[in-house]
Amino acid sequence: MSYDIYFLSRLDGQSWDEVLEVMEATAEHSEPIPTRLLEAWDRIVPQARTLLGEVEITEYEQESRDLSHSGTGIDLSVFGDEVSITVPYWHAGDDAEVVLGQVSALAAIVEKETGLTAYDPQTERPLTETPPEGSIELMSRITEDLRSRYGG
């Protein structure tokens, strides 16, 4: 289970639900990463290293790119034309605040370099319109719930 951020392109007049439906419909088809996203990836990685420190990079031909930060569990993935950030529900309280701050900063880098909009499906709105307190509270609550259920 993870807190997810999707990077989407929305046309004028298109609802977020419509954008998500298109994303889900095309998720089955594995396409090579478009050149514009490969170029953006090359600009994102050094900035992500500056933000997060040591990260592990996995690249699979033209199909996928992945950047993982082991300390936080933050993962940035590009698969075909889909871009997302995930972070596992490991964090609560002040720790969640710090990690979600890093997620927001990384999302801002991805938005700047790709021209896509960071969308938070947990709150059903763009990340820039999501109050940080709500995300922190949600992550903390789910993390504590999982810990209480599974003893972590």
C-alpha atoms as one frame of an Amber mdcrd trajectory, in Angstrom:
protein
   0.000   0.000   0.000   1.330   3.396  -0.897   0.498   7.083  -1.100   0.469
   7.805  -4.828   0.915  10.870  -6.995   0.109  10.664 -10.716   1.399  13.099
 -13.311  -1.324  13.881 -15.814  -2.023  16.011 -18.830  -5.472  17.562 -18.763
  -7.091  19.289 -21.704  -9.176  22.436 -21.222 -12.645  21.472 -20.058 -11.616
  17.904 -19.222 -12.439  16.710 -15.693  -9.865  14.903 -13.559 -12.135  11.841
 -13.612 -12.008  11.822 -17.416  -8.212  12.098 -17.364  -7.981   9.181 -14.899
 -10.341   7.066 -17.038  -8.117   7.605 -20.087  -5.029   6.745 -18.014  -6.612
   3.513 -16.765  -7.823   2.549 -20.241  -4.358   2.933 -21.746  -2.467   1.386
 -18.796  -2.690  -2.063 -20.353  -0.628  -1.065 -23.391   3.129  -1.013 -22.924
   4.611   1.708 -25.071   8.197   2.988 -25.181   8.873   6.098 -23.143   8.383
   9.162 -25.361  11.557  11.113 -26.150  10.258  14.195 -24.295   9.938  12.144
 -21.079  13.369  10.531 -21.525  14.860  14.010 -21.886  12.918  15.200 -18.823
  14.139  12.131 -16.875  17.753  13.160 -17.582  17.017  16.592 -16.075  15.009
  15.202 -13.126  17.547  12.654 -11.827  20.294  15.122 -10.777  17.713  17.359
  -9.074  16.211  14.348  -7.284  19.692  13.380  -6.044  20.176  16.890  -4.697
  16.825  16.665  -2.907  16.952  13.093  -1.597  20.630  12.158  -1.516  21.650
   8.700  -2.637  19.071   7.056  -4.886  18.992   3.851  -6.898  18.266   4.186
 -10.600  16.839   1.330 -12.669  16.479   1.728 -16.412  14.962  -0.859 -18.721
  15.578  -0.023 -22.368  12.935   2.399 -23.714  10.216   0.886 -21.485  10.763
   2.160 -17.950  12.784   4.295 -15.570  12.720   4.076 -11.796  14.317   6.161
  -9.059  14.154   4.763  -5.518  15.205   6.266  -2.196  15.661   3.471   0.328
  15.501   5.638   3.463  12.017   6.969   2.762  10.660   4.466   0.248   9.977
   7.296  -2.213   9.820   5.878  -5.726   9.580   7.851  -8.978   8.603   5.765
 -11.998   8.189   6.353 -15.698   6.520   3.513 -17.581   5.680   4.336 -21.168
   4.012   7.740 -20.937   2.917   7.283 -17.297   4.791   9.078 -14.531   4.117
   8.517 -10.835   5.552   8.900  -7.358   4.741   6.403  -4.641   5.713   6.296
  -0.991   4.785   3.403   1.290   2.713   3.936   4.401   5.753   3.764   6.704
   5.577   7.314   8.039   3.515   9.041  10.726   3.525  12.414  12.500   6.645
  14.543  12.003   8.211  11.812   9.875   5.218  11.889   7.506   5.498  15.676
   7.313   9.164  15.484   6.276   8.636  12.712   3.730   5.556  14.287   2.174
   7.497  17.554   1.971  10.125  15.680  -0.044   7.395  14.141  -2.224   5.963
  17.620  -2.885   9.396  18.996  -3.754  10.096  16.069  -6.092   6.647  16.480
  -7.660   7.404  20.163  -8.330  10.614  19.141 -10.125   8.729  16.581 -12.229
   6.000  19.111 -13.070   8.591  21.708 -14.117  10.543  19.269 -16.286   7.626
  17.390 -17.885   4.870  20.006 -18.076   2.505  17.477 -16.458   0.325  18.168
 -13.414   0.865  16.289 -10.148  -2.497  14.801  -9.145  -3.207  13.336  -5.700
  -5.805  10.553  -6.098  -6.157  10.235  -2.318  -7.627  13.750  -2.123  -8.910
  13.810  -5.739  -7.262  17.106  -6.596  -3.985  18.492  -7.965  -1.156  18.262
  -5.441  -0.734  22.046  -5.400  -4.369  22.345  -4.262  -3.994  19.713  -1.543
  -3.397  21.179   1.931  -0.245  19.509   3.325  -1.941  18.942   6.683  -4.571
  16.734   5.074  -1.976  14.541   3.350   0.111  14.289   6.518  -2.932  13.350
   8.600  -4.052  10.767   6.016  -0.614   9.152   5.777  -0.232   9.135   9.569
  -3.669   7.626  10.119  -3.194   4.839   7.558   0.351   4.103   8.768  -0.824
   3.811  12.381  -3.771   1.652  11.307  -1.482  -0.713   9.372   0.960  -0.874
  12.306  -1.846  -1.732  14.713  -3.134  -4.471  12.394   0.161  -5.994  11.383
   2.424  -5.049  14.285   5.002  -2.803  12.724
